[in-house]
Amino acid sequence: MISKRNFLSIVSMMAVLLFLFQFSMVFRDWKNTYDVNENYQSKQADGKNVWKQQKVDLKSDQIRDRDYLVFVGSSGGDMERSAQRWCTYQKWNMASILSLNDIKTDMKTIPKMILLESESYAKGKNLQKLKEIEKKGTIVIFGCLENPENIKNDKELMKFLGISKVVTDRTKLEGVKLFEGFLLGGEVVYDAEKSDDPLEKKKQDLNLNIPWYQVGSGTKIYMVGMFNENKKLNGKKIKNEELPTIVWRNGISGGNVFAVVGDYMKDSTAMGFLDGMLSECSEYTIYPVVNAQNFSMVDFPFFANENNEKMQEIYSQPVVSVIRDIIWPSLVSTSEKSQLKMTCFIQPQSDYLNQIEPMKGNLKFYLKQMKEQSAEAGISMQYRKVNSLADKQREDENFFNEEGSSYKYGAAAVNYENLPLLLNLQNTGLMKNVSTITCARTEETPILSYCTDSITLQTATNDAVDYKYSDDIRMRSIQSVLAYTNIMYDFQQVFYPEKKEDEWQNVQKRFSGNITTYWANFKGFESTTLSKSSGRIRTFLNLDYRHYKKDDHVMLNTTHTKSWFLLRTNAKIVKKIKGGKSKKIEDGIYLIYAASNKVDITLKQQKLHYYSKTD
């Protein structure tokens, strides 16, 4: 039996706990200013101040005041475009030529880099010219070794490239290994054959049929092809130094000659490769970055019970309930595990012609939930059926007004092909406050740019679910040169599934696995929402900078404060910094925050640890 005294004590305690619990919920709800977008950046026409790359006139013998790259190859091609974008982000100038005849070896200011589209531009007298300018300090890069016949029949070219032997014109690889230090993210092996996971096998999209080049002593290898254990060469087990080389540097006599096998230099991957090559040939490198990691959920949440019959068949619930009870909790879990902040692009409805209206009353719930997760709400300007984009915007604006929301949407998502149409609406309706737009990945436009003077464009760097090995190499390259990512997933695949793989329980496995695995090594960069990163992108695109080294000091001058840089020091570490802050990202790689226009970074030699028997 419980005494009256104990009974009263228990009841009192339960009452107090209930009050405290209810009070805390009420207080949290009261403090949740869900209708305020804390990430919102006011719309400014600062695109007119963007830094512009200058075309270098090689016929002029003037002294040039900044580094520049010379591209030798076909005009308008993929490699030239990738190099040009890298130069723009690095604040370099560039020249594009069709022949090395346009380069003078006695010019007053030699190019920092020469990028050859293929080995065909380095024959005879052209090779002699390359040798002369490379000896003066220019970095020479063979962007794609296309034809083994051009190489094995030219012993002088083979020596310049550091190739000791062309084993065979074509060989089938099992996988590829990228060594640590060239790109950010550490060492990685891309070998699906050794995995029992069927999802892993689907990620193998690298070109595994390549020429087999063996390089000699004095070279440094950054990427190699790999064979299975049964593969032999001349009846003997293949040694590590005999593996097919894919990316390497010929450093004989301090040389600066790089070579790439395959098409890695023909998309955004090229930017990270160029960055790694520059770093390998320099005592230090420092360059501006964005420092923003983004996680974009497009067409989510969704407020109309469209395709309801299919949703009931799969989940036994309407789509609005599936989103709230199944998808949202798993997104929150993935966001917390990956430490990435979400930008959720709301789509009130997808089909504007089917008479199914979006349900009222859900917007407040999601805005509160996003606030608690430090997420941002954006607007999706995508659709399945509508008379016009202007009609969609008008319908969506009516929906938000009827919900009584005053939330300012600073970010919008759109299909790339509809971008021009959306820009025609930039000063109307919901677009009045939008200062940044995102779309799915495309090589047709730069990753980061202004699409108008007041609106930035942030294309996706990767799809969260459809993720291949080439995507990972490209992601590492973009991180290396921009400290930026924009992982995107479009939920139309889930809401309108065409096959079993499109159902959320299957999508979520790939979705969560990719994000928590491949981005795990980049947590040193800051997680942001699209509006927050847009402000940093504006600073990044507009700034100009200079740097030099004096004794153990790297002196950085930037036109914009509150800007970010990456410093690659090779064997040295940052001892102290004035005018900013530093953060170690990897060995020899530091994230620098420039709080003032002048930053003084003191370096010191890293101490070597000698192991003894007592260690």
JSON list of N, CA and C in Angstrom, two decimals, residues 197 334 598:
[
{"chain": "A", "resi": 197, "resn": "ASP", "atom": "N", "xyz": [28.89, -5.44, -52.73]},
{"chain": "A", "resi": 197, "resn": "ASP", "atom": "CA", "xyz": [27.71, -4.59, -52.72]},
{"chain": "A", "resi": 197, "resn": "ASP", "atom": "C", "xyz": [27.30, -4.27, -54.16]},
{"chain": "A", "resi": 334, "resn": "THR", "atom": "N", "xyz": [19.92, 12.11, -41.66]},
{"chain": "A", "resi": 334, "resn": "THR", "atom": "CA", "xyz": [21.07, 12.22, -42.57]},
{"chain": "A", "resi": 334, "resn": "THR", "atom": "C", "xyz": [21.76, 13.56, -42.42]},
{"chain": "A", "resi": 598, "resn": "LYS", "atom": "N", "xyz": [44.83, 43.03, -45.19]},
{"chain": "A", "resi": 598, "resn": "LYS", "atom": "CA", "xyz": [46.20, 42.55, -45.18]},
{"chain": "A", "resi": 598, "resn": "LYS", "atom": "C", "xyz": [46.34, 41.44, -44.14]}
]
